[in-house]
Structure formats: C-alpha cells, structure tokens
Short mmCIF file of N, CA and C in Angstrom, two decimals:
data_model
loop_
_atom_site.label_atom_id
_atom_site.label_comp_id
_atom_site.label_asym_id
_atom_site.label_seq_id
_atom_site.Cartn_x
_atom_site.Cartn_y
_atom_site.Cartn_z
N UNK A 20 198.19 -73.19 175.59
CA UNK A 20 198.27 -71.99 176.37
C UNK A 20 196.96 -71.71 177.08
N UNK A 21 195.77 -72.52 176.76
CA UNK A 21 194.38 -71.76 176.73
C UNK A 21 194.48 -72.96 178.42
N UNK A 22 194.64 -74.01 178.08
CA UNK A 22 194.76 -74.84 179.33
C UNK A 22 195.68 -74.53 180.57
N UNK A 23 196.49 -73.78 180.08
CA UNK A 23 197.37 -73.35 181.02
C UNK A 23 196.96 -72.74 182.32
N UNK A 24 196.05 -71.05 181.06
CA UNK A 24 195.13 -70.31 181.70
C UNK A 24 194.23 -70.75 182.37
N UNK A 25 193.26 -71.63 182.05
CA UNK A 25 191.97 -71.86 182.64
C UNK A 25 192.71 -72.50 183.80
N UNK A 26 193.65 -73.66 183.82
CA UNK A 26 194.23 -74.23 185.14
C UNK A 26 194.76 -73.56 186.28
N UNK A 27 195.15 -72.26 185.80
CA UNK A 27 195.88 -71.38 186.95
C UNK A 27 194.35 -70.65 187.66
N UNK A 28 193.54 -70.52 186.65
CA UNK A 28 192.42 -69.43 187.40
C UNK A 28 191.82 -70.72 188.20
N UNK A 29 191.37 -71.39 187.72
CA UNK A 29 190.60 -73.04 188.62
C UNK A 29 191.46 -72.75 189.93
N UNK A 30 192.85 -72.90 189.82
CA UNK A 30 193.27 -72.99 191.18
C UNK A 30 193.36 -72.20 192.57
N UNK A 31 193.06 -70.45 190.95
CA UNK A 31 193.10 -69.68 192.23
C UNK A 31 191.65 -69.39 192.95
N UNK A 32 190.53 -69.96 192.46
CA UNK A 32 189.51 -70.13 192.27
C UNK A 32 189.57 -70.91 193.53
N UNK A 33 190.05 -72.44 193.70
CA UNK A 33 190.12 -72.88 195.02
C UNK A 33 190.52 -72.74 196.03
N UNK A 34 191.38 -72.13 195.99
CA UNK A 34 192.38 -71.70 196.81
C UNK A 34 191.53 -70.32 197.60
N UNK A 35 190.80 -69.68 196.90
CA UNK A 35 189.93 -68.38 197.83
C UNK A 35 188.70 -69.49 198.30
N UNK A 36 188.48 -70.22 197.82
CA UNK A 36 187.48 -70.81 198.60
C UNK A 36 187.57 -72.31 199.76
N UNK A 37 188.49 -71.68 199.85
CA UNK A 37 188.75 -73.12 200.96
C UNK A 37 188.85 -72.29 202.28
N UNK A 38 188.34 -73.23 202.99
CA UNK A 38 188.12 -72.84 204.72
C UNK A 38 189.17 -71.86 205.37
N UNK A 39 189.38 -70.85 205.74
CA UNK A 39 190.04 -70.51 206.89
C UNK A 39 190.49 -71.58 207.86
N UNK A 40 191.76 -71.64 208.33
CA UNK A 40 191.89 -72.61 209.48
C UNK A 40 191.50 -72.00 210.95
N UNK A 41 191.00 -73.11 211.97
CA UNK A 41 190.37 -72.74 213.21
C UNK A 41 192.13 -72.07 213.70
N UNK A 42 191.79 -71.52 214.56
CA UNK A 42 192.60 -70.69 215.59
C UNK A 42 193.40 -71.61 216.24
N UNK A 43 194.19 -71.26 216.64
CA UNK A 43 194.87 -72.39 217.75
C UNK A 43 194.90 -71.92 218.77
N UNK A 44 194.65 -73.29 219.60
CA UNK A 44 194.34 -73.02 221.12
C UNK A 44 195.34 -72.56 221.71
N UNK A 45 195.54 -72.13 222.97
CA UNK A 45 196.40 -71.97 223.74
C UNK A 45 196.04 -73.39 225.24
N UNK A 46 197.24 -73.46 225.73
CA UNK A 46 197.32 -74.17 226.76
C UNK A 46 196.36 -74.40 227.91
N UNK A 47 195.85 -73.03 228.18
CA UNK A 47 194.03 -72.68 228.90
C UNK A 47 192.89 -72.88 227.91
N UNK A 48 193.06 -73.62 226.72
CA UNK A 48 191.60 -73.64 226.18
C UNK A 48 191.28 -72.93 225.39
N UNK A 49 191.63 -71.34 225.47
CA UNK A 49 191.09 -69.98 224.67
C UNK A 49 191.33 -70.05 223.27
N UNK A 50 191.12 -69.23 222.53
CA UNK A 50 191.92 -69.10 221.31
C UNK A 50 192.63 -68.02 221.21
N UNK A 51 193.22 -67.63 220.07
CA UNK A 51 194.47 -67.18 220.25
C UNK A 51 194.19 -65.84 219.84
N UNK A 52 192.77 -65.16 219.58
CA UNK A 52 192.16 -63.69 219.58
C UNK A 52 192.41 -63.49 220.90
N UNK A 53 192.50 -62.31 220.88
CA UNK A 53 192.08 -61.50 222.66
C UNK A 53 191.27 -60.50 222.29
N UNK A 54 190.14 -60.78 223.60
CA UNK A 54 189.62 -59.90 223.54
C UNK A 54 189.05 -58.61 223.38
N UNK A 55 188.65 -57.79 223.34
CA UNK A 55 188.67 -55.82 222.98
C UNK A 55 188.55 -55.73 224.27
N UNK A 56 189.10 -54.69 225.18
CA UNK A 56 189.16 -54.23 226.35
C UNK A 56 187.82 -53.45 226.37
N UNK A 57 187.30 -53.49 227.59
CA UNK A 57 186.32 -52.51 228.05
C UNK A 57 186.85 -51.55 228.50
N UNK A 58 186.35 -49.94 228.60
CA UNK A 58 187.00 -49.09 229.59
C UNK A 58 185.75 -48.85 230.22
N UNK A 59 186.38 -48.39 231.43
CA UNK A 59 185.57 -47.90 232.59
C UNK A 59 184.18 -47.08 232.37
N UNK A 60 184.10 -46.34 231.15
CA UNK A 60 183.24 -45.38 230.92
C UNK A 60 181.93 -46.53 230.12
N UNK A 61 182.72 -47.56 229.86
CA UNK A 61 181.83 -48.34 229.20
C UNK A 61 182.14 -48.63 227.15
N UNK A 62 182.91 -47.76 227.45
CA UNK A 62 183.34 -47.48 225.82
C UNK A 62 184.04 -48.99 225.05
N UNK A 63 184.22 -49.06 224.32
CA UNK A 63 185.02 -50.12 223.22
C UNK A 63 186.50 -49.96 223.53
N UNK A 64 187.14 -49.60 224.33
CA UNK A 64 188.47 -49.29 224.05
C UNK A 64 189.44 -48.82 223.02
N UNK A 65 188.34 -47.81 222.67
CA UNK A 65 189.21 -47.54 221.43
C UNK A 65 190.07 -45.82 221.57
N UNK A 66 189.69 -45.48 223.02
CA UNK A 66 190.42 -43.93 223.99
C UNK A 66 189.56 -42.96 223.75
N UNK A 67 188.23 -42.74 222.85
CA UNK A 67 187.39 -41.96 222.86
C UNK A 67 186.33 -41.74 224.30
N UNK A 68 186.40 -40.46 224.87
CA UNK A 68 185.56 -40.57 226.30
C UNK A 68 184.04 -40.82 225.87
N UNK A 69 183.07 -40.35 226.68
CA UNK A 69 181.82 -40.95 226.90
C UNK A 69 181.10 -39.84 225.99
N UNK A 70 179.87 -39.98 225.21
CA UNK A 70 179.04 -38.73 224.43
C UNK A 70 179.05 -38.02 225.29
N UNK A 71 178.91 -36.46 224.20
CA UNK A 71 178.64 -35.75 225.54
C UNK A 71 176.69 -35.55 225.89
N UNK A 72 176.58 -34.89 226.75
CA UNK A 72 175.54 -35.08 227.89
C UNK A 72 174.62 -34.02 226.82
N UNK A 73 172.96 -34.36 226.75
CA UNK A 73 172.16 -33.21 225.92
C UNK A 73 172.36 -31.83 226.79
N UNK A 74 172.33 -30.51 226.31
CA UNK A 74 172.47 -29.47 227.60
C UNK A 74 170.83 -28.96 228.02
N UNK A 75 170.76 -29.63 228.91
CA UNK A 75 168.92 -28.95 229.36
C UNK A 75 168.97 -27.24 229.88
N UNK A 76 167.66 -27.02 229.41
CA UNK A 76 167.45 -25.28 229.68
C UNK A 76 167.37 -25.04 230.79
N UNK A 77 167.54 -24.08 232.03
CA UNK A 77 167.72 -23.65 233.14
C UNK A 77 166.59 -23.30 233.82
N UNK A 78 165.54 -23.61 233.33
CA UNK A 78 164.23 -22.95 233.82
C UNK A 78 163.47 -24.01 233.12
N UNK A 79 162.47 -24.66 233.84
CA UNK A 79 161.32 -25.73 233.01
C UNK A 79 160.65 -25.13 232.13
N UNK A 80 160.39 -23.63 232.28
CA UNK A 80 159.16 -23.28 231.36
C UNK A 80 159.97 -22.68 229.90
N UNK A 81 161.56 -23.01 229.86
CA UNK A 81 161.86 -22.94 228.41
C UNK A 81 161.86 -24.59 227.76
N UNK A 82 161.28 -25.15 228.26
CA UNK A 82 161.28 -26.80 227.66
C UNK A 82 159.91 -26.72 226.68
N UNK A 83 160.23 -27.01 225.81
CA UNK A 83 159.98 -26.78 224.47
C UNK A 83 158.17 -28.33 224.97
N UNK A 84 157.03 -28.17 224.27
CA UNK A 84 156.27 -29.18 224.06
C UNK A 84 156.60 -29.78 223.06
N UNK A 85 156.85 -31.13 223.09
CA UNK A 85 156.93 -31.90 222.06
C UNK A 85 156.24 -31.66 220.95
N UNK A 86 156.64 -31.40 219.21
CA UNK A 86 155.38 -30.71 217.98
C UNK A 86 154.31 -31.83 218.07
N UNK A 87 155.09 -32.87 217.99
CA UNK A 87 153.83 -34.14 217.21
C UNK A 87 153.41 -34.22 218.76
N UNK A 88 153.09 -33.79 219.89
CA UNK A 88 152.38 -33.73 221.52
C UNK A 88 151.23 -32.71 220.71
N UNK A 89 152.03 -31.23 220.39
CA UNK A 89 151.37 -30.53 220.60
C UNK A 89 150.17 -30.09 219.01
N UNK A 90 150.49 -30.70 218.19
CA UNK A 90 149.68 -31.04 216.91
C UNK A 90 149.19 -31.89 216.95
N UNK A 91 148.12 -32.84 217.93
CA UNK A 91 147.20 -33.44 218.18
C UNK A 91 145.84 -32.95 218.28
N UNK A 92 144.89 -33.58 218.14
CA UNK A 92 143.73 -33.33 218.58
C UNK A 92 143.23 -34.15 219.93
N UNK A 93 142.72 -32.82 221.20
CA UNK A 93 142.25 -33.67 222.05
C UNK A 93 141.73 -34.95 222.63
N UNK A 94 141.93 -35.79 223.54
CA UNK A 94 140.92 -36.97 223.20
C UNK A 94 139.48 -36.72 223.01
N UNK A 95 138.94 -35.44 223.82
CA UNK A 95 137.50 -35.21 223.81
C UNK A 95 136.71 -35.10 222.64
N UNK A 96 137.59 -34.59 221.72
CA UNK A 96 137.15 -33.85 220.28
C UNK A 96 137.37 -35.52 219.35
N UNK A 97 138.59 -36.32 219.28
CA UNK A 97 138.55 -37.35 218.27
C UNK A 97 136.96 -37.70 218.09
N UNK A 98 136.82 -37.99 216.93
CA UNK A 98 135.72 -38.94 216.62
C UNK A 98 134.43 -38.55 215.89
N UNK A 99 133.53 -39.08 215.17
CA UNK A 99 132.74 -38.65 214.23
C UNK A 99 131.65 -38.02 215.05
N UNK A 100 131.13 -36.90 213.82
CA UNK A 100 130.60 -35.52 214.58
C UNK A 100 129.76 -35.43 213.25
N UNK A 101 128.26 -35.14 213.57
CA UNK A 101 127.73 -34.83 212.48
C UNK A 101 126.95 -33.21 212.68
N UNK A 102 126.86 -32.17 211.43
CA UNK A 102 126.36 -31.33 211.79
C UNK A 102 125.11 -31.04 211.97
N UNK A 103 124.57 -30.58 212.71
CA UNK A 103 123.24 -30.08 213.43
C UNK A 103 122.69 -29.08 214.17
N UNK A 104 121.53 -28.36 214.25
CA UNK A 104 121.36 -27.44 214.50
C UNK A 104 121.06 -27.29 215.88
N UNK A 105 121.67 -28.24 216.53
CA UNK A 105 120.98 -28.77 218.01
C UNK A 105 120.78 -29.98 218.34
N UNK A 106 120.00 -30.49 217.54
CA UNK A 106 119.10 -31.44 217.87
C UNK A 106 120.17 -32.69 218.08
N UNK A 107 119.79 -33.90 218.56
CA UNK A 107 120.88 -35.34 218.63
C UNK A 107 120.75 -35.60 217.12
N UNK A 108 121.43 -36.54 217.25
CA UNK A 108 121.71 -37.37 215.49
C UNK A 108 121.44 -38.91 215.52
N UNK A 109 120.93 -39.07 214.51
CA UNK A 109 121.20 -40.84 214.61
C UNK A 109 122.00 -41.07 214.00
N UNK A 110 121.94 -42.79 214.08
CA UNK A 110 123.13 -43.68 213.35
C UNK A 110 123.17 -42.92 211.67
N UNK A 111 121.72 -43.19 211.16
CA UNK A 111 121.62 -42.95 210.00
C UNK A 111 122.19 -41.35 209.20
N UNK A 112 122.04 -40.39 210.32
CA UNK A 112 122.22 -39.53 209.82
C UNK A 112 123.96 -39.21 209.59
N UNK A 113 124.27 -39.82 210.72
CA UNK A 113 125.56 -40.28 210.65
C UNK A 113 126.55 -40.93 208.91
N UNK A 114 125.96 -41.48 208.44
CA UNK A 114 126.35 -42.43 207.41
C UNK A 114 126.86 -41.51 206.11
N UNK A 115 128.08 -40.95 206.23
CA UNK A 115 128.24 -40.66 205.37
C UNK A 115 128.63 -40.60 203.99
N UNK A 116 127.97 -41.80 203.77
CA UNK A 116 127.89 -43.00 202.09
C UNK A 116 126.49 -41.78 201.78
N UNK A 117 125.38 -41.57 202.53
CA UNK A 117 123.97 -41.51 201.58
C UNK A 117 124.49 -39.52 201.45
N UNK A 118 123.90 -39.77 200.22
CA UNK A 118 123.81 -37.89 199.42
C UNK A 118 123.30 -37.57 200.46
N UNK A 119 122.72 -37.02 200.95
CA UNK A 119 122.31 -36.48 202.35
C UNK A 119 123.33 -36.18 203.17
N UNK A 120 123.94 -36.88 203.43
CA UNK A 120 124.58 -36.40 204.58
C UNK A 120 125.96 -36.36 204.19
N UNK A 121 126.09 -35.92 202.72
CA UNK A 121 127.76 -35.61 202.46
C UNK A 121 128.04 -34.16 202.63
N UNK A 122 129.36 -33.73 203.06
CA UNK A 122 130.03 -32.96 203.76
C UNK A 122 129.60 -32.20 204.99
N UNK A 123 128.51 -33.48 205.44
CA UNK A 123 128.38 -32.93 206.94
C UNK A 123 129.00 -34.11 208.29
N UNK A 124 129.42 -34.85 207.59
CA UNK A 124 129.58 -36.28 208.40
C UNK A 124 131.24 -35.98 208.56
N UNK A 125 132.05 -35.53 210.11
CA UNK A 125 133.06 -34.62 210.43
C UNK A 125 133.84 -36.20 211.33
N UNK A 126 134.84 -36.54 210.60
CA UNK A 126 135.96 -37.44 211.65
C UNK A 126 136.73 -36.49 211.86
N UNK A 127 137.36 -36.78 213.13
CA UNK A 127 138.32 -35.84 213.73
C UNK A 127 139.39 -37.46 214.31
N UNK A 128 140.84 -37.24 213.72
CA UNK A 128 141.54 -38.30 214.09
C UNK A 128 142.75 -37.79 215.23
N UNK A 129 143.36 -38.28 215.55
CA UNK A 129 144.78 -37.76 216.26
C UNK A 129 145.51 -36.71 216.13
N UNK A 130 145.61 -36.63 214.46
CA UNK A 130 146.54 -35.36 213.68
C UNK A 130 145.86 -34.85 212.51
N UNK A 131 144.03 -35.30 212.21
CA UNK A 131 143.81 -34.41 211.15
C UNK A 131 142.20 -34.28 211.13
N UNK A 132 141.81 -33.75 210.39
CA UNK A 132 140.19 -33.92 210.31
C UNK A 132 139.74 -34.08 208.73
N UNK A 133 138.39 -34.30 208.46
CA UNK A 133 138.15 -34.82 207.05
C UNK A 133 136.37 -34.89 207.46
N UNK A 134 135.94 -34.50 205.96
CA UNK A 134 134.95 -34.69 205.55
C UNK A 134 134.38 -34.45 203.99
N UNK A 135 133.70 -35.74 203.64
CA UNK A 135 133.35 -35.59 202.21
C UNK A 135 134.62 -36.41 201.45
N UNK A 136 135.05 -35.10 200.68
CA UNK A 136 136.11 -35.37 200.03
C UNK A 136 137.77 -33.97 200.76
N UNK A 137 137.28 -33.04 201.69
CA UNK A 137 138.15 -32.59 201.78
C UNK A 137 138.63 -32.17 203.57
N UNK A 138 139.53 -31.80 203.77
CA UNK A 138 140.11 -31.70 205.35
C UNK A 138 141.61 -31.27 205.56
N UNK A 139 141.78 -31.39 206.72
CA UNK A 139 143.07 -30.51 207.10
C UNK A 139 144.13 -31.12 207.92
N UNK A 140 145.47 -31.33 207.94
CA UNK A 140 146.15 -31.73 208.82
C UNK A 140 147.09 -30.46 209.29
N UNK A 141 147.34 -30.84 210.83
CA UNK A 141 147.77 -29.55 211.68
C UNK A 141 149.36 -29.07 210.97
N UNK A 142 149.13 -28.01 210.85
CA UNK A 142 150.46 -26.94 210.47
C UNK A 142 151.33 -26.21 211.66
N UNK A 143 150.41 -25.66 212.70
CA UNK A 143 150.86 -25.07 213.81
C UNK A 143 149.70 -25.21 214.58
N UNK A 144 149.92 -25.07 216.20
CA UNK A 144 148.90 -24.80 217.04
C UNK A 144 149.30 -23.83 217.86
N UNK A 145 148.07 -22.75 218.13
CA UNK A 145 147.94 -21.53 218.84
C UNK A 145 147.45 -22.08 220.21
N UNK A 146 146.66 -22.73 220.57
CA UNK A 146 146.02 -22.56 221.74
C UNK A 146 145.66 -24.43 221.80
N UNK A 147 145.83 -24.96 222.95
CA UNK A 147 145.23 -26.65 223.62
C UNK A 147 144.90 -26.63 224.54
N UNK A 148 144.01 -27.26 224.96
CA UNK A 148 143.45 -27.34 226.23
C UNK A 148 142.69 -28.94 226.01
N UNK A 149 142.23 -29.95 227.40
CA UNK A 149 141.60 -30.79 227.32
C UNK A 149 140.09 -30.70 226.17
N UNK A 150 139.92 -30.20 226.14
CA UNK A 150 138.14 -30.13 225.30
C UNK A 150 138.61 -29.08 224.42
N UNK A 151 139.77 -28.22 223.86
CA UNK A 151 139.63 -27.13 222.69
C UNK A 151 141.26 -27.21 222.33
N UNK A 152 141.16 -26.93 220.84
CA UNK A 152 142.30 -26.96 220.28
C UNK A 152 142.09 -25.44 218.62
N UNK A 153 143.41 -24.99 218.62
CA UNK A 153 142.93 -23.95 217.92
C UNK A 153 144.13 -23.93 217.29
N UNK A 154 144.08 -23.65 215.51
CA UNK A 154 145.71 -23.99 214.78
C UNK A 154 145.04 -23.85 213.70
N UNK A 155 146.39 -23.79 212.58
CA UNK A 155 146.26 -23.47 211.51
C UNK A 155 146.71 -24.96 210.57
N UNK A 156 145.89 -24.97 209.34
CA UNK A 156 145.76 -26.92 209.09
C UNK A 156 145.94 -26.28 207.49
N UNK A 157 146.42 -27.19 207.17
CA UNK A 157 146.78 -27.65 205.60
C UNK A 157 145.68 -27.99 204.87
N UNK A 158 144.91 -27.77 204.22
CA UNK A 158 143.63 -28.04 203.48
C UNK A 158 143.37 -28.51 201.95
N UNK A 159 144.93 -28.54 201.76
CA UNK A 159 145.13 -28.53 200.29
C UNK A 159 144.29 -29.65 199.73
N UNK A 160 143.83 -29.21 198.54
CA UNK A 160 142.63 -30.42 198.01
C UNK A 160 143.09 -30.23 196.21
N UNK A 161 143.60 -31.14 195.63
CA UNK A 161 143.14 -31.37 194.33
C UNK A 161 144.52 -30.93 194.20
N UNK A 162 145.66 -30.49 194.60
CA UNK A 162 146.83 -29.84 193.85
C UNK A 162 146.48 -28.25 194.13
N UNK A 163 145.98 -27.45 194.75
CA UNK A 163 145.47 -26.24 195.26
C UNK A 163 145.76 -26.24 196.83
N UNK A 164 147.21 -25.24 196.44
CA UNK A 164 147.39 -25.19 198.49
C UNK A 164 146.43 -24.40 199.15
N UNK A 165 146.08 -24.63 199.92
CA UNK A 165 145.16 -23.58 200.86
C UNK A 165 145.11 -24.23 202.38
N UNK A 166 145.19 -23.00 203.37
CA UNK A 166 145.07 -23.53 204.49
C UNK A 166 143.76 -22.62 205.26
N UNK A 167 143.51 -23.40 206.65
CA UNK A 167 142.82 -22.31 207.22
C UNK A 167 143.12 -22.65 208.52
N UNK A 168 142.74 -21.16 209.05
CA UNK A 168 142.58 -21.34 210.59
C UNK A 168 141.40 -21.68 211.60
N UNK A 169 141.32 -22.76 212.02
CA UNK A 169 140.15 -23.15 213.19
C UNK A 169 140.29 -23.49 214.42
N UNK A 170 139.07 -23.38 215.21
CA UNK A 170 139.20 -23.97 216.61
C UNK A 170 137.97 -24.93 216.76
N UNK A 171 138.60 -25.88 217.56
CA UNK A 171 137.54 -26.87 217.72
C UNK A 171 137.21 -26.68 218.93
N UNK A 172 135.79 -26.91 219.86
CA UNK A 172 135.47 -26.82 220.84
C UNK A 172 134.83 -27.69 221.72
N UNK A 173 135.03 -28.63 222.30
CA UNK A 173 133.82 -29.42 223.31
C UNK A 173 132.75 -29.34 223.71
N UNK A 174 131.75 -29.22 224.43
CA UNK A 174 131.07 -28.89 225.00
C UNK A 174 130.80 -29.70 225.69
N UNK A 175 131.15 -30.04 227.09
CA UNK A 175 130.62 -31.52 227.93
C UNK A 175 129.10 -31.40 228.33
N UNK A 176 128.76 -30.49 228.63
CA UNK A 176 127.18 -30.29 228.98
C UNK A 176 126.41 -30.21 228.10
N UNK A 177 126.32 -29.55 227.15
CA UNK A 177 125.40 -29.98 225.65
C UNK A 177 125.75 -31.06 224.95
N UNK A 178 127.02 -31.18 224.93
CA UNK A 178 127.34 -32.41 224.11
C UNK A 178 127.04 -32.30 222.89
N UNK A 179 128.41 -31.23 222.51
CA UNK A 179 128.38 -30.66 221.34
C UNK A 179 130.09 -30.19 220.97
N UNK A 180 130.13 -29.92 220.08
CA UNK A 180 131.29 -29.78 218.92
C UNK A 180 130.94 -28.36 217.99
N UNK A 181 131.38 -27.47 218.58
CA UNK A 181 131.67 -25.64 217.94
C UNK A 181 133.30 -25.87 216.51
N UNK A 182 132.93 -25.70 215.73
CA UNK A 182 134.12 -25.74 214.84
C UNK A 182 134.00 -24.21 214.18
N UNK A 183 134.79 -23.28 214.88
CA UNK A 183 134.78 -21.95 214.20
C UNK A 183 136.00 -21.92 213.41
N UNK A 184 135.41 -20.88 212.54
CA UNK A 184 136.43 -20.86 211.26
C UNK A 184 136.91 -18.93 211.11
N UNK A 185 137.99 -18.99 211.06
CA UNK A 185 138.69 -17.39 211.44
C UNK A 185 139.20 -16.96 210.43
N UNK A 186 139.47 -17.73 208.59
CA UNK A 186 139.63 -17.07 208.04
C UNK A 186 138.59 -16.47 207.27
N UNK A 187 139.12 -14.73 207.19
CA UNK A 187 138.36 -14.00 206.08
C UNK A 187 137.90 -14.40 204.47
N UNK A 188 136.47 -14.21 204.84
CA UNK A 188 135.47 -14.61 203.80
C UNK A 188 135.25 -15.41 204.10
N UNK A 189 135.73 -16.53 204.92
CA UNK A 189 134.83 -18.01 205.22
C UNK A 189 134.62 -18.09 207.33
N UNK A 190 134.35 -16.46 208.01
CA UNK A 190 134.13 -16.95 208.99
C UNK A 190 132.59 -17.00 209.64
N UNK A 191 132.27 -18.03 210.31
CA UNK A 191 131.42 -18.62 210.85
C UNK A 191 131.76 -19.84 211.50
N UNK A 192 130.60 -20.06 212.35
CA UNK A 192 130.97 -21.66 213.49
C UNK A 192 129.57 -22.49 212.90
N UNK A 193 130.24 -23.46 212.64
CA UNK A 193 129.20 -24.94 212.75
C UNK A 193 129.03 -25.69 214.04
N UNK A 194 128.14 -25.90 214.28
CA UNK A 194 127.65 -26.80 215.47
C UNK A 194 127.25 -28.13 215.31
N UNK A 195 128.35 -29.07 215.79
CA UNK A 195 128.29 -30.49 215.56
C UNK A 195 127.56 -31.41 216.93
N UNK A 196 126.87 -33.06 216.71
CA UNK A 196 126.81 -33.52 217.58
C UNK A 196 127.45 -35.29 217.26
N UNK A 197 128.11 -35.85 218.13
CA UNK A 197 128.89 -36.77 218.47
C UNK A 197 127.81 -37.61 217.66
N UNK A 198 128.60 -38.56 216.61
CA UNK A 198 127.65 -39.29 216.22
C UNK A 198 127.22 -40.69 216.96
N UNK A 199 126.45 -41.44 217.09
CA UNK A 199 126.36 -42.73 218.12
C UNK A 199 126.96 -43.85 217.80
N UNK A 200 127.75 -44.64 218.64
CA UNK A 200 128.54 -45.67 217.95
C UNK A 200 128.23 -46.65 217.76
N UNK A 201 129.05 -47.52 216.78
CA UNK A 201 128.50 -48.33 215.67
C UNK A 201 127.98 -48.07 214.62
#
C-alpha cells in the first residue's frame, strides 16, 4: 500500500513539472494569444477612462512652496562658520577636533546645522530670502525635546554670519566668520 502511495505522488509530482506545451501557430505565423487592445486614451483596455487631472489653484500666489524647497538653508549661509568677534579665522581655528575650538566650530548643511555635540534640523520656516533664513529647528539632544527659534544672516560685505537666537532666556546673536577651505 506504502508503494502504491509514494507511486501516485511521484507521478503527480511529474506531471506538475513538465513543460507547458508551446502555443500553436496559426497559418500567419502568430500564436494563438491575442493581443490586449489599446484604447485611444492610452489605457489597457480594460473600459476604465484616463486618471483624473491634479485640480490647480486659480491664482499662482495660492501655490503652495514646496516644504523640503522651503526648509533649506540658503546657498550663501551652507558651510563651516567659526565664531568670532570680528576678526578673520584661520584654518586652525577652524578645527573643530582641538578643546579650543569646541562648540564654536558652526556647519550649516542643506536641512540642518550642528556644532560640538549638539544642533537643529528645520521644523518650520517663517521668513527666506537669498542670504537669510529664519525658523523654528528641532534641537533635541540626549532624549530631551527642545526646540528653538533662529535666524541666520549673511553678510556679503563683512563677510560674516549673524545667528540670532529669539527664544526667551537664551536671546542674543553670535557673530560668525566663514571658515577657509580645506
């Protein structure tokens, strides 16, 4: 009985695994599928019409700025900034590996800023412009939410970097200068 069994499953065993047979031709060559129709709209033929169309706002100035456009940081502002009371900076002072110059050595990237060990990525923005950006940033450090509000500032003629800070108990502006590259 046990041979019986195993012989019937073996067979059905082969029997799922043997080839499909090819199609048969027809008299023109083709095979004997037909095609899926196209319709006019472009669709699959399956009688569903075309998506419908996004509905745009009636006036340009309700068109929304893109968030991740408008939660950027300027191109003017990207890039390492060390603080100073004026004066230029060097490479060295720049380096923010030596005790000296920790939590003054300021990267500013696309979507966040950082220094030391702590920094902010954008939450909302109030105000953009080419050379100034002003928003409220995520600051959370260690498992401790906290945010704050700042504006960053350009300065093309001094060639300088204003980072004011607007929340209560921590307001004041630092004055940064572009660190030199390499």
């Amino acid at each position: 009985m046990r041979i019986a069994a195993f012989a019937a499953t073996a067979a059905l065993a082969m029997t799922a695994c043997a080839e499909a047979p090819e199609p048969e031709a027809t008299p023109d060559g083709t095979g004997t599928e037909k095609p899926m129709p196209v319709e006019p709209d472009g669709g699959i033929g399956d009688g569903a019409g075309p998506p419908d169309a996004p509905s745009m706002p009636e006036n340009a100035d309700d068109i929304e700025e893109p968030s991740a456009f408008a939660r950027t940081f300027p191109t003017a502002i990207r890039g390492k900034w060390r603080e100073t009371g004026g004066a230029p900076v060097t490479a060295e002072q720049c380096d923010n590996y030596k005790s000296e110059n920790m939590g003054k050595v300021l990267h500013i990237r696309a979507d966040s800023y950082s220094y030391f060990e702590t920094g902010g990525r954008f939450m909302t923005v109030s105000d953009r412009s080419e050379g100034h950006i002003r928003g409220v940033f995520d600051t959370t450090y260690a498992d401790t939410p906290s945010r704050a509000e700042l504006a960053f500032r350009v300065d093309p003629v001094a060639k300088t970097l204003t980072v004011q800070n607007f929340d209560a108990g921590e307001q004041g502006r630092t004055l940064y200068r572009r660190c030199p590259p390499g």
